[in-house]
Amino acid sequence: MQVELTVRAGREVGRRYVVRMGQRFVLGRGRDVSIRVQDEKVSRRHVALELRPEGLYVSDLGSRNGSFLDGAKLEPNTPTAVRPEDVLQIGDHVFYVVTLGLDERTKRERARTRRLDEPLLPREEFDILGEIGRGATGRVYAAHQKLLGRNVAIKVLRTEIDVDEETRQRFLREGRVCVRIDSPYVVDVFDVRLSDGRFYLIMELVNGLSAKDKLYGGPLSIPEALLIGEQVALGLSAAHAAGIVHRDIKPANILITPEGRAKLSDFGIAKELNSMESLTATGEGLGTLAYVSPEQATEAKTVDTRTDVYSLGATVYHLIAGRPPFIPQSAKVLLAILDQPAPSLAAAAPHCPPEVADYIHQMLEKDPAGRPSDAASVATRLRRLREKHFPEFSPNKPPGWSLEESSEMTTPGALDGV
């Protein structure tokens, strides 16, 4: 189950937000919130929404002007159940609440697979809150880790398919490579466990939207898109330093914390650069076609870090333009990815500064040699472009930038050759 909030009145009419099981979102005017509401009548931390197994709950956080659910004022700091199609109002903003349920067949399937997975997780340690995602080889649950008093995400290898040794090793590798990456811009993997011959990963549960979620209702502002690109590039720089190529950069795999920090997730098809053998089977490692580089589309086993630079460029393009450079509506898109230049970002987003558009196109060069050489230089350039063209956009200084880097970036000519 998940809940969708649609802005019916306010500055961003039509914008949609999705709250998933186990998540707690804070809405307000400040920067350390999950959903920022630019409204002078809204407090910095105004209201909290939490999706529990029994339903959605809303709590006013002691706001100055109060919060209203279907016209009734909420008691401060008192969780109140939200019914489907309720209307939440804070300040001049009105949110329409829709519970996105499941059809009966899907409910039965998820109940059956949950029964298969629950024995793996010690009941004295975990309470499963609900399923939040599934893929070809695994399912992801939100769970409460009782001993530590925190909510986590748990990814479990599926049992109802014939999982071969290569699939098991690939699943295990996802946990192993994430543990090797030390970055505040990569989702943490806390533990990798084995039970009854099946692996499961205990990971950080991010209480925030994905970049894909943020695209509901239209493109992002250019400085926000550049900030997300900068932070993902920092995460990629740490991954590449650990010898890991992600190979599946896309908006759905970028999670945004309430503090506004972008965190890279899902290393399921990552490639280890120094591995002597490949765990990429035929047809796997391709990534998502709308964001995949030309070389990855033809030979995913041999790509290097520059394929991630391309995919990040395609992702930032999407955040700015509201659509990826190539839309996979048919098999012909593969030919376009291989042979045609990306459609003009300046034409798709006329408000985008030409210098920004030119750099995104450089990231999308067909020849890897024509792209920026590494993710660290991409982070530096995106930061400088944001500061140059949008000086009024001043988010909290992101971690990961040393004093030496800050000094170097303010030196005249620091962008030359980047």
PDB file of N, CA, C and O in Angstrom, residues 254-308:
ATOM      1  N   ILE A 254      17.411   7.223  -7.062  1.00  0.00           N
ATOM      2  CA  ILE A 254      17.950   8.345  -6.287  1.00  0.00           C
ATOM      3  C   ILE A 254      16.911   8.729  -5.245  1.00  0.00           C
ATOM      4  O   ILE A 254      15.796   9.127  -5.580  1.00  0.00           O
ATOM      5  N   LEU A 255      17.263   8.592  -3.976  1.00  0.00           N
ATOM      6  CA  LEU A 255      16.351   8.898  -2.878  1.00  0.00           C
ATOM      7  C   LEU A 255      16.778  10.204  -2.220  1.00  0.00           C
ATOM      8  O   LEU A 255      17.976  10.458  -2.067  1.00  0.00           O
ATOM      9  N   ILE A 256      15.809  11.026  -1.827  1.00  0.00           N
ATOM     10  CA  ILE A 256      16.091  12.343  -1.256  1.00  0.00           C
ATOM     11  C   ILE A 256      15.688  12.334   0.214  1.00  0.00           C
ATOM     12  O   ILE A 256      14.523  12.099   0.541  1.00  0.00           O
ATOM     13  N   THR A 257      16.638  12.585   1.111  1.00  0.00           N
ATOM     14  CA  THR A 257      16.340  12.604   2.537  1.00  0.00           C
ATOM     15  C   THR A 257      15.579  13.871   2.907  1.00  0.00           C
ATOM     16  O   THR A 257      15.564  14.841   2.137  1.00  0.00           O
ATOM     17  N   PRO A 258      14.966  13.896   4.109  1.00  0.00           N
ATOM     18  CA  PRO A 258      14.278  15.122   4.536  1.00  0.00           C
ATOM     19  C   PRO A 258      15.203  16.337   4.603  1.00  0.00           C
ATOM     20  O   PRO A 258      14.741  17.471   4.497  1.00  0.00           O
ATOM     21  N   GLU A 259      16.509  16.097   4.766  1.00  0.00           N
ATOM     22  CA  GLU A 259      17.458  17.213   4.784  1.00  0.00           C
ATOM     23  C   GLU A 259      17.828  17.679   3.382  1.00  0.00           C
ATOM     24  O   GLU A 259      18.618  18.614   3.221  1.00  0.00           O
ATOM     25  N   GLY A 260      17.281  17.016   2.346  1.00  0.00           N
ATOM     26  CA  GLY A 260      17.555  17.411   0.978  1.00  0.00           C
ATOM     27  C   GLY A 260      18.779  16.774   0.369  1.00  0.00           C
ATOM     28  O   GLY A 260      19.256  17.200  -0.681  1.00  0.00           O
ATOM     29  N   ARG A 261      19.287  15.713   0.998  1.00  0.00           N
ATOM     30  CA  ARG A 261      20.471  15.047   0.470  1.00  0.00           C
ATOM     31  C   ARG A 261      20.062  13.900  -0.451  1.00  0.00           C
ATOM     32  O   ARG A 261      19.225  13.077  -0.109  1.00  0.00           O
ATOM     33  N   ALA A 262      20.649  13.855  -1.643  1.00  0.00           N
ATOM     34  CA  ALA A 262      20.397  12.771  -2.581  1.00  0.00           C
ATOM     35  C   ALA A 262      21.273  11.579  -2.234  1.00  0.00           C
ATOM     36  O   ALA A 262      22.473  11.723  -1.988  1.00  0.00           O
ATOM     37  N   LYS A 263      20.658  10.388  -2.233  1.00  0.00           N
ATOM     38  CA  LYS A 263      21.387   9.163  -1.901  1.00  0.00           C
ATOM     39  C   LYS A 263      21.139   8.138  -2.999  1.00  0.00           C
ATOM     40  O   LYS A 263      19.990   7.848  -3.352  1.00  0.00           O
ATOM     41  N   LEU A 264      22.205   7.587  -3.513  1.00  0.00           N
ATOM     42  CA  LEU A 264      22.146   6.609  -4.593  1.00  0.00           C
ATOM     43  C   LEU A 264      21.813   5.237  -4.015  1.00  0.00           C
ATOM     44  O   LEU A 264      22.396   4.812  -3.017  1.00  0.00           O
ATOM     45  N   SER A 265      20.888   4.525  -4.657  1.00  0.00           N
ATOM     46  CA  SER A 265      20.463   3.217  -4.174  1.00  0.00           C
ATOM     47  C   SER A 265      20.534   2.182  -5.283  1.00  0.00           C
ATOM     48  O   SER A 265      20.816   2.500  -6.442  1.00  0.00           O
ATOM     49  N   ASP A 266      20.256   0.939  -4.925  1.00  0.00           N
ATOM     50  CA  ASP A 266      20.100  -0.201  -5.839  1.00  0.00           C
ATOM     51  C   ASP A 266      21.349  -0.463  -6.683  1.00  0.00           C
ATOM     52  O   ASP A 266      21.438  -0.073  -7.848  1.00  0.00           O
ATOM     53  N   PHE A 267      22.291  -1.173  -6.080  1.00  0.00           N
ATOM     54  CA  PHE A 267      23.500  -1.608  -6.776  1.00  0.00           C
ATOM     55  C   PHE A 267      23.348  -3.037  -7.303  1.00  0.00           C
ATOM     56  O   PHE A 267      24.320  -3.777  -7.398  1.00  0.00           O
ATOM     57  N   GLY A 268      22.117  -3.426  -7.644  1.00  0.00           N
ATOM     58  CA  GLY A 268      21.831  -4.802  -8.035  1.00  0.00           C
ATOM     59  C   GLY A 268      22.543  -5.271  -9.281  1.00  0.00           C
ATOM     60  O   GLY A 268      22.797  -6.472  -9.450  1.00  0.00           O
ATOM     61  N   ILE A 269      22.861  -4.359 -10.207  1.00  0.00           N
ATOM     62  CA  ILE A 269      23.588  -4.784 -11.411  1.00  0.00           C
ATOM     63  C   ILE A 269      24.943  -4.091 -11.497  1.00  0.00           C
ATOM     64  O   ILE A 269      25.514  -3.942 -12.577  1.00  0.00           O
ATOM     65  N   ALA A 270      25.450  -3.673 -10.337  1.00  0.00           N
ATOM     66  CA  ALA A 270      26.759  -3.011 -10.321  1.00  0.00           C
ATOM     67  C   ALA A 270      27.844  -3.959 -10.806  1.00  0.00           C
ATOM     68  O   ALA A 270      27.740  -5.180 -10.709  1.00  0.00           O
ATOM     69  N   LYS A 271      28.907  -3.378 -11.334  1.00  0.00           N
ATOM     70  CA  LYS A 271      30.042  -4.127 -11.872  1.00  0.00           C
ATOM     71  C   LYS A 271      31.294  -3.782 -11.078  1.00  0.00           C
ATOM     72  O   LYS A 271      31.555  -2.617 -10.798  1.00  0.00           O
ATOM     73  N   GLU A 272      32.046  -4.809 -10.700  1.00  0.00           N
ATOM     74  CA  GLU A 272      33.311  -4.592 -10.008  1.00  0.00           C
ATOM     75  C   GLU A 272      34.424  -4.491 -11.043  1.00  0.00           C
ATOM     76  O   GLU A 272      34.675  -5.421 -11.805  1.00  0.00           O
ATOM     77  N   LEU A 273      35.076  -3.347 -11.076  1.00  0.00           N
ATOM     78  CA  LEU A 273      36.077  -3.090 -12.107  1.00  0.00           C
ATOM     79  C   LEU A 273      37.260  -4.048 -12.037  1.00  0.00           C
ATOM     80  O   LEU A 273      37.837  -4.421 -13.051  1.00  0.00           O
ATOM     81  N   ASN A 274      37.643  -4.454 -10.821  1.00  0.00           N
ATOM     82  CA  ASN A 274      38.834  -5.284 -10.681  1.00  0.00           C
ATOM     83  C   ASN A 274      38.517  -6.772 -10.585  1.00  0.00           C
ATOM     84  O   ASN A 274      39.376  -7.571 -10.233  1.00  0.00           O
ATOM     85  N   SER A 275      37.247  -7.140 -10.866  1.00  0.00           N
ATOM     86  CA  SER A 275      36.889  -8.551 -10.791  1.00  0.00           C
ATOM     87  C   SER A 275      37.469  -9.303 -11.978  1.00  0.00           C
ATOM     88  O   SER A 275      37.430  -8.848 -13.118  1.00  0.00           O
ATOM     89  N   MET A 276      37.986 -10.482 -11.721  1.00  0.00           N
ATOM     90  CA  MET A 276      38.567 -11.304 -12.789  1.00  0.00           C
ATOM     91  C   MET A 276      37.500 -12.045 -13.571  1.00  0.00           C
ATOM     92  O   MET A 276      37.748 -12.564 -14.644  1.00  0.00           O
ATOM     93  N   GLU A 277      36.285 -12.152 -13.020  1.00  0.00           N
ATOM     94  CA  GLU A 277      35.214 -12.832 -13.740  1.00  0.00           C
ATOM     95  C   GLU A 277      33.957 -11.989 -13.678  1.00  0.00           C
ATOM     96  O   GLU A 277      33.742 -11.238 -12.734  1.00  0.00           O
ATOM     97  N   SER A 278      33.124 -12.097 -14.682  1.00  0.00           N
ATOM     98  CA  SER A 278      31.914 -11.294 -14.746  1.00  0.00           C
ATOM     99  C   SER A 278      30.740 -12.076 -14.203  1.00  0.00           C
ATOM    100  O   SER A 278      30.598 -13.265 -14.460  1.00  0.00           O
ATOM    101  N   LEU A 279      29.887 -11.405 -13.437  1.00  0.00           N
ATOM    102  CA  LEU A 279      28.645 -12.001 -12.968  1.00  0.00           C
ATOM    103  C   LEU A 279      27.467 -11.463 -13.767  1.00  0.00           C
ATOM    104  O   LEU A 279      26.332 -11.563 -13.349  1.00  0.00           O
ATOM    105  N   THR A 280      27.741 -10.878 -14.906  1.00  0.00           N
ATOM    106  CA  THR A 280      26.688 -10.326 -15.751  1.00  0.00           C
ATOM    107  C   THR A 280      26.293 -11.349 -16.797  1.00  0.00           C
ATOM    108  O   THR A 280      27.059 -11.668 -17.699  1.00  0.00           O
ATOM    109  N   ALA A 281      25.094 -11.886 -16.678  1.00  0.00           N
ATOM    110  CA  ALA A 281      24.610 -12.854 -17.647  1.00  0.00           C
ATOM    111  C   ALA A 281      24.105 -12.129 -18.888  1.00  0.00           C
ATOM    112  O   ALA A 281      23.897 -10.922 -18.891  1.00  0.00           O
ATOM    113  N   THR A 282      23.882 -12.873 -19.951  1.00  0.00           N
ATOM    114  CA  THR A 282      23.374 -12.289 -21.185  1.00  0.00           C
ATOM    115  C   THR A 282      22.056 -11.572 -20.922  1.00  0.00           C
ATOM    116  O   THR A 282      21.141 -12.122 -20.315  1.00  0.00           O
ATOM    117  N   GLY A 283      21.956 -10.335 -21.365  1.00  0.00           N
ATOM    118  CA  GLY A 283      20.736  -9.560 -21.186  1.00  0.00           C
ATOM    119  C   GLY A 283      20.647  -8.849 -19.863  1.00  0.00           C
ATOM    120  O   GLY A 283      19.724  -8.082 -19.634  1.00  0.00           O
ATOM    121  N   GLU A 284      21.590  -9.092 -18.938  1.00  0.00           N
ATOM    122  CA  GLU A 284      21.576  -8.413 -17.661  1.00  0.00           C
ATOM    123  C   GLU A 284      22.683  -7.371 -17.630  1.00  0.00           C
ATOM    124  O   GLU A 284      23.644  -7.439 -18.372  1.00  0.00           O
ATOM    125  N   GLY A 285      22.545  -6.419 -16.745  1.00  0.00           N
ATOM    126  CA  GLY A 285      23.525  -5.341 -16.682  1.00  0.00           C
ATOM    127  C   GLY A 285      23.221  -4.236 -17.669  1.00  0.00           C
ATOM    128  O   GLY A 285      23.980  -3.285 -17.789  1.00  0.00           O
ATOM    129  N   LEU A 286      22.099  -4.358 -18.385  1.00  0.00           N
ATOM    130  CA  LEU A 286      21.764  -3.357 -19.389  1.00  0.00           C
ATOM    131  C   LEU A 286      21.295  -2.060 -18.753  1.00  0.00           C
ATOM    132  O   LEU A 286      21.472  -0.984 -19.306  1.00  0.00           O
ATOM    133  N   GLY A 287      20.743  -2.137 -17.544  1.00  0.00           N
ATOM    134  CA  GLY A 287      20.203  -0.933 -16.937  1.00  0.00           C
ATOM    135  C   GLY A 287      18.856  -0.580 -17.547  1.00  0.00           C
ATOM    136  O   GLY A 287      18.200  -1.406 -18.176  1.00  0.00           O
ATOM    137  N   THR A 288      18.430   0.648 -17.358  1.00  0.00           N
ATOM    138  CA  THR A 288      17.146   1.107 -17.871  1.00  0.00           C
ATOM    139  C   THR A 288      17.392   1.886 -19.157  1.00  0.00           C
ATOM    140  O   THR A 288      18.153   2.843 -19.173  1.00  0.00           O
ATOM    141  N   LEU A 289      16.733   1.472 -20.236  1.00  0.00           N
ATOM    142  CA  LEU A 289      17.097   1.908 -21.583  1.00  0.00           C
ATOM    143  C   LEU A 289      17.090   3.425 -21.752  1.00  0.00           C
ATOM    144  O   LEU A 289      17.921   3.970 -22.480  1.00  0.00           O
ATOM    145  N   ALA A 290      16.188   4.121 -21.078  1.00  0.00           N
ATOM    146  CA  ALA A 290      16.111   5.568 -21.255  1.00  0.00           C
ATOM    147  C   ALA A 290      17.374   6.283 -20.781  1.00  0.00           C
ATOM    148  O   ALA A 290      17.634   7.410 -21.188  1.00  0.00           O
ATOM    149  N   TYR A 291      18.174   5.620 -19.940  1.00  0.00           N
ATOM    150  CA  TYR A 291      19.341   6.269 -19.342  1.00  0.00           C
ATOM    151  C   TYR A 291      20.646   5.538 -19.644  1.00  0.00           C
ATOM    152  O   TYR A 291      21.701   5.958 -19.174  1.00  0.00           O
ATOM    153  N   VAL A 292      20.592   4.498 -20.432  1.00  0.00           N
ATOM    154  CA  VAL A 292      21.758   3.655 -20.647  1.00  0.00           C
ATOM    155  C   VAL A 292      22.687   4.262 -21.701  1.00  0.00           C
ATOM    156  O   VAL A 292      22.238   4.883 -22.674  1.00  0.00           O
ATOM    157  N   SER A 293      23.986   4.107 -21.505  1.00  0.00           N
ATOM    158  CA  SER A 293      24.969   4.654 -22.449  1.00  0.00           C
ATOM    159  C   SER A 293      25.046   3.779 -23.697  1.00  0.00           C
ATOM    160  O   SER A 293      24.665   2.601 -23.671  1.00  0.00           O
ATOM    161  N   PRO A 294      25.547   4.338 -24.813  1.00  0.00           N
ATOM    162  CA  PRO A 294      25.680   3.525 -26.024  1.00  0.00           C
ATOM    163  C   PRO A 294      26.530   2.284 -25.808  1.00  0.00           C
ATOM    164  O   PRO A 294      26.181   1.191 -26.284  1.00  0.00           O
ATOM    165  N   GLU A 295      27.655   2.424 -25.097  1.00  0.00           N
ATOM    166  CA  GLU A 295      28.529   1.257 -24.912  1.00  0.00           C
ATOM    167  C   GLU A 295      27.899   0.210 -24.000  1.00  0.00           C
ATOM    168  O   GLU A 295      28.110  -1.002 -24.174  1.00  0.00           O
ATOM    169  N   GLN A 296      27.092   0.653 -23.038  1.00  0.00           N
ATOM    170  CA  GLN A 296      26.428  -0.308 -22.161  1.00  0.00           C
ATOM    171  C   GLN A 296      25.314  -1.042 -22.898  1.00  0.00           C
ATOM    172  O   GLN A 296      25.028  -2.202 -22.620  1.00  0.00           O
ATOM    173  N   ALA A 297      24.686  -0.360 -23.858  1.00  0.00           N
ATOM    174  CA  ALA A 297      23.621  -0.981 -24.640  1.00  0.00           C
ATOM    175  C   ALA A 297      24.148  -2.089 -25.538  1.00  0.00           C
ATOM    176  O   ALA A 297      23.407  -3.009 -25.903  1.00  0.00           O
ATOM    177  N   THR A 298      25.428  -2.017 -25.886  1.00  0.00           N
ATOM    178  CA  THR A 298      25.983  -3.021 -26.793  1.00  0.00           C
ATOM    179  C   THR A 298      26.823  -4.081 -26.087  1.00  0.00           C
ATOM    180  O   THR A 298      26.846  -5.231 -26.503  1.00  0.00           O
ATOM    181  N   GLU A 299      27.504  -3.707 -25.000  1.00  0.00           N
ATOM    182  CA  GLU A 299      28.348  -4.668 -24.291  1.00  0.00           C
ATOM    183  C   GLU A 299      28.495  -4.236 -22.838  1.00  0.00           C
ATOM    184  O   GLU A 299      29.446  -3.550 -22.454  1.00  0.00           O
ATOM    185  N   ALA A 300      27.513  -4.662 -22.023  1.00  0.00           N
ATOM    186  CA  ALA A 300      27.448  -4.194 -20.637  1.00  0.00           C
ATOM    187  C   ALA A 300      28.614  -4.695 -19.790  1.00  0.00           C
ATOM    188  O   ALA A 300      28.963  -4.088 -18.786  1.00  0.00           O
ATOM    189  N   LYS A 301      29.234  -5.812 -20.198  1.00  0.00           N
ATOM    190  CA  LYS A 301      30.285  -6.406 -19.367  1.00  0.00           C
ATOM    191  C   LYS A 301      31.570  -5.581 -19.358  1.00  0.00           C
ATOM    192  O   LYS A 301      32.366  -5.692 -18.425  1.00  0.00           O
ATOM    193  N   THR A 302      31.798  -4.780 -20.377  1.00  0.00           N
ATOM    194  CA  THR A 302      33.103  -4.130 -20.528  1.00  0.00           C
ATOM    195  C   THR A 302      33.091  -2.647 -20.201  1.00  0.00           C
ATOM    196  O   THR A 302      34.094  -1.973 -20.396  1.00  0.00           O
ATOM    197  N   VAL A 303      31.976  -2.117 -19.710  1.00  0.00           N
ATOM    198  CA  VAL A 303      31.894  -0.675 -19.478  1.00  0.00           C
ATOM    199  C   VAL A 303      32.769  -0.266 -18.297  1.00  0.00           C
ATOM    200  O   VAL A 303      33.105  -1.073 -17.428  1.00  0.00           O
ATOM    201  N   ASP A 304      33.130   1.032 -18.277  1.00  0.00           N
ATOM    202  CA  ASP A 304      33.871   1.569 -17.145  1.00  0.00           C
ATOM    203  C   ASP A 304      33.068   2.704 -16.511  1.00  0.00           C
ATOM    204  O   ASP A 304      31.869   2.857 -16.776  1.00  0.00           O
ATOM    205  N   THR A 305      33.713   3.505 -15.689  1.00  0.00           N
ATOM    206  CA  THR A 305      33.002   4.524 -14.909  1.00  0.00           C
ATOM    207  C   THR A 305      32.311   5.574 -15.773  1.00  0.00           C
ATOM    208  O   THR A 305      31.356   6.218 -15.324  1.00  0.00           O
ATOM    209  N   ARG A 306      32.753   5.719 -17.029  1.00  0.00           N
ATOM    210  CA  ARG A 306      32.167   6.755 -17.873  1.00  0.00           C
ATOM    211  C   ARG A 306      30.734   6.433 -18.284  1.00  0.00           C
ATOM    212  O   ARG A 306      29.988   7.331 -18.686  1.00  0.00           O
ATOM    213  N   THR A 307      30.332   5.160 -18.164  1.00  0.00           N
ATOM    214  CA  THR A 307      28.926   4.834 -18.445  1.00  0.00           C
ATOM    215  C   THR A 307      28.019   5.457 -17.396  1.00  0.00           C
ATOM    216  O   THR A 307      26.902   5.880 -17.694  1.00  0.00           O
ATOM    217  N   ASP A 308      28.489   5.550 -16.146  1.00  0.00           N
ATOM    218  CA  ASP A 308      27.709   6.200 -15.097  1.00  0.00           C
ATOM    219  C   ASP A 308      27.610   7.706 -15.321  1.00  0.00           C
ATOM    220  O   ASP A 308      26.599   8.330 -14.990  1.00  0.00           O
TER     221      ASP A 308
END
